[in-house]
């Protein structure tokens, strides 16, 4: 009999609380925009923070509120931006896909070594010790700060140089922010020709420390048919807006400092 | 009574035995390379050019800004180059190379006379003009330290003779051989700040230095010797103040805010020369030890290249793995032996390949040894966790900015985690962040 009473009392209590909670749940329900969760599904989902918000949820809310741009999520890419634009019922301008590119070719053996670094495996630490393990103070240090910060596993280290897999890279820019040397830049994926050196020292010094250093000779500028190249601070720069990817500069560069990705694709 | 601070670590000081009983030996090389940012603050600007003939003690670079001090020629001879060289930090530094003519012709000097009779108002400018900065390692310009704001009242001058670092014996030898200069310098500082009390602090592993300094202090007014327990980082400014006065320097404040000024023994000796002889800071004692054939305490001119000094000590005794400027705990590795010494280079330590090899980092086992060792009372294992995850705000909340980078936590860690190295980076990143914010506002 005691068992019966206990069950009856607990059951009744359960029923009362259940009904009360159900009523409270309906009465005090917080109105949420269902668009937030739909936008959230379209995002990269890495919480990389490249959009400037504290993670994907915060960005989705900002989009629905109209504070953030629909194409603000770099990892989501063009497809994601379109999907979000559809949810929000707005038009989005087709934005160019950006990928991170390493503007240095100073791999082990190419760039001269200053000392053997055997300390804490962090580029930021090594950069602070006597100008870094490589003679060139603009070179990729190759200890993988970018790799450690990449949420997508797009970066690997090879011969003391970071290599970015462009198919995996979502262009969030976390590596760019974490490189103490600033050798990684976000460039349009369609840009196939680039100067892979940022050494602003005088030509003699640049050439001494690396076989593939840009010496600022200006041969590329003279040969560029679309006037896209400027030589400033001792190294050449290509304006992606003007460049027509003809690859002429890469073929005339005496130091092989300019790389033409479409040419190397063809080789493959 | 021996005093000390809380926590810290006990190191093995056996590596001091090689040089602690060797008298200081003079060494002059045939070339010096004098860098322009030997002190904290904006680098000085060279005022000589290639081909100029300079005299010993002649100003070769003018000070810039509030923290600036002039730089003097440490040999007489011809300027052979004014250029840049890579140094210990991230960016190359400006450097004046002088070829020594071994004539040691002094530039005109203006001695101020005895430290007890000189006008106190002349002392601080003389220190600035002599290019004196802290010679213990941090190289903070001394004249700034000795110019407190009106609301800051200095009560005590502490002379740092603790020499808690491993390997180094330069301060020990200085106290034994030239203690008078130290006491003179201390008296000058006391008179400049109109302070009645000066204390020379020495760790109890240097009984001969304690005895010598006690003897010298007996005849002078207001100066005494305080014996400290041997513990690292006893010679840290804040630790020393805690040990001597029992006061802790608050977060973000300077020693002067608790009424104390701390000077290294080498700095005091240089101050004495600046007042009594009018001589600028052109030489210092540097301990060269480790894997060299004849370890020594060398009195070298500022800007002597490490290679020459190692050569003066008979060269490497075995294959060198690392060469560092400074002692075992806070020393900085040099990329090659072509690097000149600066005003704060208290030692060159050569490690063999076995000792130089670093050990791979293991996982944190939460043993708490780092917490027990940290002289500041931080939680290094928690800061390291935040640093590894790149959570700068959390690291800042855990007071990483109060870290003095003494290396006690890394030394004690059984997992050999890179605690101090990562804190240094976090501090740099936070400073950059603060600068960026300040720039925007």
XYZ file of C-alpha atoms in Angstrom:
709
model
C 0.000 0.000 0.000
C 2.866 2.363 0.907
C 4.269 1.881 -2.561
C 0.984 2.892 -4.086
C 0.802 6.133 -2.067
C 4.340 7.060 -2.964
C 3.697 6.504 -6.668
C 0.439 8.443 -6.525
C 1.994 11.451 -4.771
C 5.014 11.594 -7.056
C 2.864 11.069 -10.137
C 0.520 13.889 -9.102
C 3.442 16.191 -8.382
C 4.973 15.354 -11.735
C 1.711 16.118 -13.503
C 1.262 19.468 -11.736
C 4.838 20.617 -12.418
C 4.657 19.372 -15.975
C 1.524 21.381 -16.680
C 2.995 24.446 -14.975
C 6.194 24.236 -16.994
C 4.255 23.714 -20.192
C 2.151 26.799 -19.495
C 5.223 28.850 -18.548
C 7.037 27.681 -21.661
C 4.222 28.962 -23.876
C 3.524 32.144 -21.901
C 7.129 33.328 -21.524
C 8.541 31.964 -24.793
C 11.385 34.106 -26.207
C 10.699 35.069 -29.791
C 13.624 33.975 -31.931
C 14.062 34.666 -35.572
C 14.179 31.295 -37.273
C 16.381 32.937 -39.906
C 19.233 33.027 -37.370
C 19.504 29.256 -37.232
C 19.105 28.987 -41.008
C 21.880 31.531 -41.565
C 23.985 29.717 -38.984
C 23.731 26.516 -41.021
C 25.148 28.245 -44.100
C 28.330 29.431 -42.328
C 31.752 27.834 -42.212
C 31.251 26.737 -38.640
C 34.885 27.062 -37.584
C 34.375 29.960 -35.158
C 37.505 31.425 -36.727
C 36.525 34.997 -35.937
C 37.655 36.328 -39.311
C 34.300 38.145 -39.687
C 35.092 40.237 -36.623
C 32.344 38.698 -34.472
C 32.754 36.362 -31.512
C 32.060 33.175 -33.422
C 29.536 31.922 -35.957
C 26.425 32.359 -33.767
C 27.214 35.999 -33.111
C 27.798 36.584 -36.821
C 24.478 34.888 -37.780
C 22.614 37.113 -35.338
C 24.373 40.185 -36.685
C 23.421 39.239 -40.246
C 19.760 38.866 -39.346
C 19.827 42.188 -37.494
C 21.298 43.719 -40.613
C 24.561 44.696 -38.933
C 26.831 42.347 -40.857
C 27.101 41.838 -44.577
C 25.660 38.630 -46.004
C 29.001 37.862 -47.615
C 30.955 38.593 -44.426
C 31.821 34.948 -43.761
C 34.933 34.164 -45.746
C 34.962 30.418 -45.031
C 31.358 30.081 -46.268
C 32.513 31.410 -49.597
C 30.409 32.523 -52.500
C 27.954 29.640 -52.178
C 27.303 30.424 -48.543
C 26.910 34.121 -49.266
C 24.294 33.366 -51.921
C 22.384 31.056 -49.593
C 22.416 33.659 -46.842
C 21.348 36.363 -49.290
C 18.396 34.169 -50.277
C 17.353 33.711 -46.652
C 17.626 37.419 -46.031
C 15.958 38.245 -49.318
C 18.708 40.579 -50.522
C 20.999 40.674 -53.498
C 24.673 40.029 -53.019
C 27.386 41.184 -55.286
C 29.453 38.221 -56.401
C 32.600 38.616 -54.326
C 35.873 37.226 -55.502
C 37.066 34.187 -53.547
C 40.172 35.062 -51.581
C 42.857 32.580 -50.670
C 45.900 32.943 -48.482
C 49.172 32.920 -50.375
C 52.703 32.704 -49.032
C 54.850 35.465 -50.500
C 58.184 33.828 -49.791
C 60.173 31.093 -51.442
C 62.910 30.998 -48.836
C 62.799 27.276 -48.122
C 65.712 25.561 -46.384
C 68.653 25.705 -48.731
C 67.198 28.593 -50.760
C 67.339 31.246 -48.059
C 70.571 31.317 -46.095
C 70.442 30.062 -42.543
C 71.651 32.371 -39.788
C 71.646 29.864 -36.930
C 70.112 26.539 -35.969
C 67.033 27.271 -33.936
C 66.359 24.710 -31.254
C 63.942 26.473 -28.950
C 60.227 26.830 -28.468
C 58.530 25.909 -31.720
C 56.944 29.252 -32.417
C 57.712 31.679 -35.218
C 56.986 34.625 -32.937
C 59.669 33.499 -30.457
C 62.227 32.698 -33.140
C 61.592 36.031 -34.886
C 62.569 37.848 -31.700
C 65.929 36.097 -31.389
C 68.588 37.901 -33.378
C 66.271 38.533 -36.300
C 65.165 34.941 -36.836
C 66.873 31.703 -37.899
C 67.107 32.743 -41.553
C 69.429 35.493 -42.747
C 66.546 37.182 -44.552
C 64.542 39.146 -42.008
C 61.479 39.078 -44.244
C 61.428 35.312 -44.820
C 58.946 32.715 -43.635
C 60.397 31.304 -40.419
C 58.784 27.953 -40.989
C 57.918 26.913 -37.420
C 54.216 26.811 -38.141
C 52.419 29.555 -36.195
C 50.059 29.787 -39.184
C 49.532 26.032 -39.260
C 48.689 25.998 -35.547
C 46.069 28.694 -36.020
C 44.439 27.368 -39.214
C 40.972 26.047 -38.375
C 40.685 24.170 -41.660
C 43.942 22.233 -41.799
C 44.910 23.957 -45.032
C 48.528 24.664 -44.073
C 51.438 22.297 -43.813
C 55.133 22.906 -43.310
C 57.576 21.787 -45.943
C 61.318 22.457 -46.036
C 61.043 25.314 -43.582
C 58.305 27.048 -45.504
C 54.547 26.988 -45.043
C 52.547 25.606 -47.942
C 48.867 26.460 -48.251
C 46.440 24.111 -49.973
C 44.332 26.545 -51.994
C 41.478 24.104 -52.395
C 41.094 23.759 -48.646
C 41.840 27.410 -47.740
C 38.670 29.344 -46.956
C 40.312 32.750 -46.896
C 39.486 33.556 -43.272
C 42.812 35.357 -42.778
C 43.701 33.888 -39.376
C 47.124 32.881 -40.664
C 47.709 36.392 -41.991
C 47.031 37.826 -38.551
C 49.297 35.327 -36.802
C 52.350 35.490 -39.035
C 55.015 37.576 -37.256
C 56.694 38.263 -40.588
C 53.594 39.125 -42.596
C 54.576 36.873 -45.500
C 51.021 35.571 -45.948
C 48.581 37.736 -47.886
C 44.966 37.221 -48.934
C 44.762 37.411 -52.715
C 41.965 36.667 -55.212
C 41.999 32.994 -56.188
C 41.946 33.989 -59.842
C 45.218 35.897 -59.426
C 47.735 33.404 -60.757
C 50.898 35.498 -60.977
C 52.556 36.927 -57.889
C 55.850 38.263 -56.616
C 56.894 35.804 -53.933
C 59.264 38.058 -52.050
C 58.915 41.029 -49.741
C 62.561 41.796 -49.051
C 62.964 45.565 -49.013
C 66.732 45.556 -48.467
C 69.083 46.754 -51.171
C 69.551 44.336 -54.076
C 73.008 43.157 -53.036
C 71.890 42.328 -49.508
C 68.657 40.679 -50.679
C 70.506 38.531 -53.184
C 73.099 37.559 -50.572
C 70.531 36.105 -48.219
C 68.256 34.332 -50.686
C 68.567 32.947 -54.194
C 64.948 33.779 -55.001
C 64.860 37.292 -53.571
C 63.312 40.131 -55.551
C 66.101 42.606 -56.191
C 63.813 45.342 -57.467
C 65.445 45.443 -60.915
C 62.186 46.474 -62.576
C 62.496 44.098 -65.521
C 58.990 42.795 -64.810
C 57.594 46.318 -64.841
C 59.169 47.050 -68.196
C 57.774 43.854 -69.687
C 54.283 44.097 -68.234
C 51.743 44.724 -71.025
C 49.041 45.929 -68.652
C 51.099 48.252 -66.462
C 50.166 46.273 -63.343
C 53.565 46.198 -61.653
C 55.090 48.774 -59.332
C 58.520 48.545 -57.737
C 58.538 50.175 -54.316
C 60.715 49.700 -51.246
C 63.053 47.473 -53.203
C 60.597 44.823 -54.310
C 57.955 44.471 -57.032
C 54.219 44.310 -56.443
C 51.485 43.216 -58.840
C 48.146 44.992 -58.775
C 45.555 42.174 -59.020
C 43.006 44.557 -60.563
C 45.200 45.349 -63.538
C 47.010 42.019 -63.928
C 45.866 39.892 -66.844
C 47.771 36.791 -65.696
C 49.845 36.646 -68.863
C 52.874 35.474 -66.919
C 55.382 37.520 -68.883
C 56.906 38.946 -65.714
C 57.499 35.479 -64.306
C 59.364 34.445 -67.423
C 61.663 37.485 -67.472
C 62.445 37.625 -63.733
C 66.187 36.961 -63.335
C 65.744 35.643 -59.788
C 62.647 33.490 -60.247
C 61.030 35.663 -57.623
C 57.758 35.762 -59.546
C 55.632 32.654 -59.684
C 53.043 31.882 -62.328
C 50.621 29.355 -60.904
C 48.945 28.618 -64.234
C 52.323 27.700 -65.706
C 53.124 25.383 -62.825
C 49.615 23.886 -63.130
C 50.336 23.108 -66.779
C 53.622 21.484 -65.797
C 51.801 19.225 -63.449
C 70.105 38.747 9.650
C 69.748 37.273 6.199
C 66.694 38.342 4.308
C 64.971 37.106 1.199
C 61.710 37.196 -0.793
C 58.908 34.657 -1.101
C 59.114 31.619 -3.433
C 61.851 31.528 -6.135
C 64.188 28.637 -6.899
C 67.488 27.305 -5.606
C 69.985 26.936 -8.428
C 73.319 25.197 -8.556
C 76.064 27.797 -8.499
C 78.951 25.377 -9.014
C 79.461 26.901 -12.461
C 80.664 30.122 -10.797
C 83.696 28.313 -9.376
C 85.576 28.521 -12.670
C 85.908 32.298 -12.508
C 85.062 33.512 -9.007
C 88.639 33.482 -7.755
C 90.214 34.875 -10.942
C 91.308 38.535 -10.809
C 89.914 40.809 -13.491
C 92.080 40.842 -16.588
C 92.239 43.749 -19.038
C 91.537 42.992 -22.653
C 91.532 45.512 -25.477
C 90.705 44.390 -29.002
C 91.837 46.122 -32.183
C 88.284 46.900 -33.235
C 85.077 47.775 -31.425
C 81.520 47.825 -32.781
C 79.399 50.098 -30.664
C 75.664 49.662 -31.107
C 73.265 52.566 -30.730
C 70.517 51.006 -28.605
C 72.381 49.639 -25.648
C 69.780 51.264 -23.379
C 66.018 50.984 -23.199
C 64.446 53.827 -25.161
C 64.976 55.378 -28.567
C 68.353 54.512 -30.130
C 70.959 57.265 -30.079
C 71.843 58.920 -33.380
C 75.470 58.671 -34.564
C 77.199 62.048 -34.894
C 80.420 60.745 -36.439
C 80.988 59.516 -39.955
C 83.260 57.060 -41.677
C 86.869 58.227 -41.646
C 86.552 60.457 -38.579
C 89.245 60.228 -35.942
C 87.743 59.851 -32.481
C 89.302 60.147 -29.042
C 88.637 57.849 -26.113
C 85.422 58.936 -24.411
C 84.344 61.236 -27.223
C 80.585 61.403 -27.840
C 79.836 59.424 -31.010
C 76.052 59.462 -30.783
C 73.554 61.976 -29.438
C 70.677 60.982 -27.153
C 67.099 60.963 -28.432
C 64.024 61.517 -26.283
C 63.349 61.310 -22.560
C 65.082 57.955 -22.071
C 68.006 58.765 -24.355
C 71.663 58.685 -23.329
C 74.741 59.551 -25.369
C 77.158 56.895 -26.612
C 80.931 57.362 -26.301
C 83.889 56.010 -28.184
C 85.387 53.207 -26.091
C 88.744 53.336 -27.897
C 90.629 56.073 -29.710
C 91.092 55.600 -33.422
C 89.397 55.839 -36.774
C 85.722 55.265 -37.481
C 85.744 52.598 -40.192
C 82.021 52.117 -40.619
C 78.622 53.478 -39.597
C 76.033 50.910 -40.581
C 73.567 48.345 -39.326
C 74.219 44.879 -37.950
C 71.876 42.128 -36.772
C 71.697 42.020 -33.001
C 69.914 40.031 -30.310
C 66.485 41.455 -31.044
C 64.172 41.238 -34.000
C 65.439 44.175 -36.003
C 68.996 45.095 -37.015
C 70.594 47.923 -35.065
C 72.814 50.851 -35.983
C 76.438 50.392 -35.157
C 79.627 52.461 -35.255
C 82.817 50.513 -35.907
C 86.062 52.014 -34.628
C 89.554 50.773 -35.383
C 91.684 51.023 -32.270
C 94.984 52.931 -32.566
C 95.964 51.736 -29.027
C 96.990 55.289 -28.055
C 94.054 55.681 -25.631
C 94.056 59.464 -25.966
C 91.271 60.778 -23.772
C 88.878 63.407 -24.998
C 88.830 66.468 -22.671
C 87.206 65.438 -19.383
C 85.582 67.565 -16.698
C 85.966 65.848 -13.317
C 83.568 67.081 -10.646
C 85.801 66.128 -7.746
C 85.070 64.122 -4.655
C 81.591 62.610 -4.373
C 81.198 63.915 -0.824
C 81.790 67.550 -1.761
C 80.326 67.860 -5.251
C 77.170 69.933 -5.748
C 74.313 67.344 -5.659
C 72.499 69.138 -8.493
C 75.392 68.336 -10.853
C 75.352 64.591 -10.217
C 72.349 63.506 -12.310
C 73.330 65.523 -15.423
C 76.852 64.112 -15.121
C 75.417 60.585 -15.036
C 73.375 61.275 -18.144
C 76.321 62.774 -19.990
C 78.452 59.775 -19.072
C 75.974 57.529 -20.896
C 75.268 55.372 -17.876
C 72.447 52.845 -17.962
C 71.703 49.889 -15.698
C 74.555 47.418 -16.046
C 72.787 44.479 -14.456
C 70.930 43.521 -17.606
C 67.827 45.655 -18.106
C 69.868 48.695 -19.212
C 67.384 51.287 -17.999
C 68.917 54.795 -18.221
C 70.152 55.631 -14.728
C 69.530 59.382 -14.882
C 65.791 58.717 -15.335
C 65.775 56.440 -12.315
C 67.428 59.201 -10.291
C 64.971 61.918 -11.363
C 61.842 61.185 -9.316
C 58.714 63.276 -9.679
C 58.163 65.751 -6.799
C 55.474 63.558 -5.218
C 57.743 60.513 -5.174
C 59.978 60.440 -2.121
C 62.995 58.214 -2.113
C 64.014 56.850 1.290
C 66.480 54.138 0.452
C 69.093 53.418 -2.189
C 69.704 49.712 -2.750
C 72.855 48.554 -4.496
C 72.340 45.229 -6.191
C 75.303 42.943 -5.632
C 73.218 39.810 -5.375
C 74.414 38.330 -8.652
C 71.863 35.543 -8.436
C 72.444 34.402 -12.013
C 74.440 31.254 -12.675
C 77.930 31.373 -14.233
C 78.490 35.111 -13.738
C 81.119 36.466 -11.376
C 81.729 39.973 -12.742
C 79.885 41.745 -9.904
C 81.567 39.498 -7.351
C 85.024 40.421 -8.643
C 84.108 44.097 -8.841
C 83.060 44.077 -5.179
C 86.312 42.379 -4.200
C 88.698 44.439 -6.291
C 87.083 47.842 -6.683
C 84.658 48.102 -3.798
C 85.611 51.727 -3.210
C 84.189 52.747 -6.556
C 80.896 51.087 -5.629
C 80.667 52.899 -2.302
C 81.596 56.183 -3.967
C 78.905 55.684 -6.589
C 76.365 54.817 -3.910
C 77.236 57.968 -1.964
C 76.826 60.031 -5.152
C 73.368 58.543 -5.767
C 72.394 59.116 -2.136
C 73.499 62.732 -2.296
C 71.737 63.324 -5.621
C 68.476 62.036 -4.155
C 69.225 63.473 -0.666
C 68.695 60.077 0.920
C 70.204 59.163 4.273
C 70.351 55.403 3.894
C 72.091 53.203 1.350
C 72.299 49.423 1.449
C 74.611 47.181 -0.518
C 72.901 43.804 -0.902
C 75.030 40.687 -1.333
C 74.019 37.025 -1.357
C 75.558 34.849 1.353
C 77.435 32.694 -1.164
C 79.983 35.525 -1.519
C 81.387 35.836 2.026
C 84.632 37.455 0.836
C 82.722 40.202 -0.972
C 80.519 40.771 2.073
C 83.580 41.152 4.279
C 85.298 43.543 1.875
C 82.242 45.742 1.397
C 81.591 45.807 5.180
C 85.134 47.020 5.702
C 84.714 49.794 3.125
C 81.310 50.840 4.405
C 82.556 51.187 7.983
C 84.225 54.535 7.295
C 81.376 56.102 5.283
C 78.147 57.611 6.560
C 74.756 56.033 5.956
C 75.923 53.017 4.011
C 75.711 49.422 5.164
C 75.812 45.875 3.826
C 72.741 43.659 3.860
C 73.320 39.915 3.542
C 70.744 38.035 1.479
C 69.911 34.358 1.306
C 71.160 32.763 -1.882
C 68.111 32.274 -4.041
C 67.079 33.076 -7.599
C 65.876 35.724 -8.648
C 67.216 37.540 -5.605
C 68.771 40.183 -7.844
C 65.469 41.018 -9.512
C 64.620 44.633 -8.691
C 61.235 43.886 -7.153
C 62.498 40.826 -5.286
C 65.382 42.791 -3.851
C 63.082 45.530 -2.598
C 60.768 42.924 -1.080
C 63.697 41.272 0.686
C 65.242 44.465 2.041
C 62.223 46.605 2.889
C 59.414 44.065 3.129
C 57.469 46.230 0.678
C 56.099 44.954 -2.597
C 56.117 47.168 -5.667
C 52.456 47.445 -6.729
C 51.324 46.372 -10.192
C 52.303 48.910 -12.817
C 54.343 51.010 -10.364
C 58.059 51.644 -10.130
C 60.437 51.012 -7.208
C 60.455 54.743 -6.491
C 56.746 54.489 -5.617
C 57.687 52.415 -2.562
C 60.549 54.788 -1.787
C 63.433 52.771 -3.137
C 65.939 53.106 -5.973
C 67.927 50.067 -7.064
C 71.283 50.285 -8.843
C 73.617 47.515 -9.884
C 77.139 47.503 -8.414
C 78.576 48.034 -11.905
C 76.362 51.059 -12.396
C 77.568 52.521 -9.082
C 81.196 52.021 -10.088
C 80.506 53.798 -13.395
C 78.787 56.659 -11.552
C 81.855 57.050 -9.348
C 84.082 57.355 -12.433
C 81.707 59.860 -13.999
C 81.852 62.121 -10.934
C 85.411 61.751 -9.704
C 87.201 61.427 -13.043
C 84.599 62.809 -15.423
C 84.924 59.630 -17.454
C 82.029 58.290 -19.489
C 81.078 54.605 -19.414
C 83.520 52.965 -21.823
C 84.376 49.651 -20.259
C 82.896 46.979 -18.037
C 83.751 43.619 -16.516
C 82.341 40.682 -18.426
C 82.634 37.064 -17.347
C 83.562 34.691 -20.168
C 82.952 31.132 -19.058
C 81.541 27.740 -19.994
C 83.287 25.722 -22.682
C 86.262 28.050 -23.147
C 89.834 26.997 -22.473
C 90.625 29.706 -19.919
C 87.462 31.138 -18.346
C 88.079 34.709 -17.187
C 86.665 37.939 -15.885
C 87.645 40.396 -18.584
C 87.551 44.170 -18.382
C 86.594 44.979 -21.942
C 85.751 48.115 -23.837
C 82.054 48.507 -24.698
C 81.548 47.100 -28.178
C 84.188 44.379 -28.053
C 83.150 41.541 -30.346
C 82.328 38.211 -28.659
C 84.697 36.344 -30.962
C 87.700 38.409 -29.760
C 86.759 37.855 -26.138
C 86.403 34.108 -26.576
C 89.746 34.204 -28.380
C 91.270 36.044 -25.414
C 90.094 33.151 -23.256
C 91.840 30.571 -25.403
C 88.918 29.748 -27.664
C 86.344 26.982 -27.352
C 87.420 23.954 -25.347
C 84.939 21.716 -27.131
C 82.392 21.989 -29.940
C 80.120 24.898 -28.971
C 76.374 24.327 -29.138
C 75.182 27.732 -28.036
C 76.782 30.989 -27.022
C 74.706 33.252 -24.817
C 75.032 36.808 -23.531
C 74.125 36.698 -19.846
C 73.746 33.934 -17.308
C 72.018 30.599 -17.472
C 68.531 31.781 -16.544
C 68.003 34.991 -18.480
C 70.863 34.921 -20.995
C 70.065 35.474 -24.650
C 71.607 33.309 -27.361
C 73.635 35.067 -29.993
C 73.333 33.988 -33.646
C 77.098 33.954 -34.214
C 80.195 35.137 -32.384
C 80.416 38.229 -34.573
C 78.140 40.144 -32.187
C 79.550 42.990 -30.047
C 78.916 43.331 -26.327
C 76.905 46.199 -24.896
C 76.834 48.149 -21.635
C 74.663 45.511 -20.000
C 76.495 42.396 -21.216
C 77.578 40.874 -17.918
C 78.733 37.562 -19.288
C 79.364 35.351 -22.266
C 78.551 31.733 -21.543
C 79.460 28.999 -24.018
C 77.446 25.782 -23.791
C 78.525 22.524 -25.357
C 76.228 20.706 -27.747
C 74.858 18.396 -25.091
C 73.882 21.218 -22.743
C 72.542 23.350 -25.566
C 70.092 20.724 -26.793
C 66.555 21.618 -25.851
C 64.104 19.026 -24.611
C 60.728 18.553 -26.247
C 57.805 19.971 -24.376
C 55.577 17.493 -22.531
C 52.010 17.902 -21.333
C 51.190 19.788 -18.129
C 50.692 17.358 -15.258
C 49.201 19.974 -12.912
C 51.891 19.435 -10.289
C 51.917 23.108 -9.352
C 55.692 23.417 -9.093
C 55.600 26.506 -11.285
C 53.134 28.146 -8.905
C 55.387 27.370 -5.956
C 58.388 28.822 -7.810
C 56.938 32.041 -9.256
C 58.424 34.954 -7.280
C 55.550 37.192 -8.362
C 52.872 34.708 -7.302
C 51.344 34.033 -10.693
C 49.789 30.796 -11.959
C 52.154 29.965 -14.824
C 50.364 26.739 -15.838
C 47.078 28.589 -16.275
C 48.711 31.419 -18.207
C 50.404 28.875 -20.450
C 47.053 27.224 -21.153
C 45.596 30.589 -22.156
C 48.697 31.387 -24.217
C 48.543 28.092 -26.108
C 44.916 28.738 -26.987
C 45.783 32.319 -27.962
C 43.362 33.715 -25.383
C 45.157 36.974 -24.709
C 42.405 38.492 -22.601
C 42.451 35.505 -20.264
C 46.241 35.682 -19.995
C 45.972 39.383 -19.177
C 43.393 38.593 -16.493
C 45.891 36.143 -15.030
C 48.347 39.082 -14.794
C 50.826 37.889 -17.399
C 51.974 41.497 -17.666
C 53.449 41.264 -14.166
C 55.672 38.377 -15.219
C 59.333 39.376 -14.906
C 60.484 36.584 -17.270
C 62.878 35.220 -14.645
C 62.469 31.654 -15.899
C 61.801 30.033 -12.505
C 58.655 28.278 -13.775
C 60.389 26.807 -16.819
C 63.299 25.736 -14.626
C 61.062 23.883 -12.182
C 58.675 22.330 -14.721
C 59.146 18.529 -14.769
C 57.432 18.434 -18.168
C 59.930 20.969 -19.546
C 57.171 23.189 -20.844
C 58.134 26.445 -22.565
C 56.451 28.624 -20.010
C 58.637 31.727 -19.951
C 59.116 31.775 -23.735
C 55.390 31.790 -24.377
C 54.762 34.460 -21.735
C 57.256 36.705 -23.465
C 55.281 36.384 -26.695
C 51.956 36.961 -24.947
C 53.379 40.098 -23.330
C 54.566 41.333 -26.713
C 51.186 40.638 -28.301
C 49.365 42.432 -25.480
C 51.697 45.416 -25.801
C 51.040 45.525 -29.551
C 47.306 45.312 -28.893
C 47.428 48.129 -26.344
C 49.470 50.232 -28.755
C 46.974 49.624 -31.579
C 44.089 50.602 -29.284
C 45.917 53.686 -28.077
C 46.586 54.632 -31.676
C 42.897 54.470 -32.565
C 41.663 56.423 -29.552
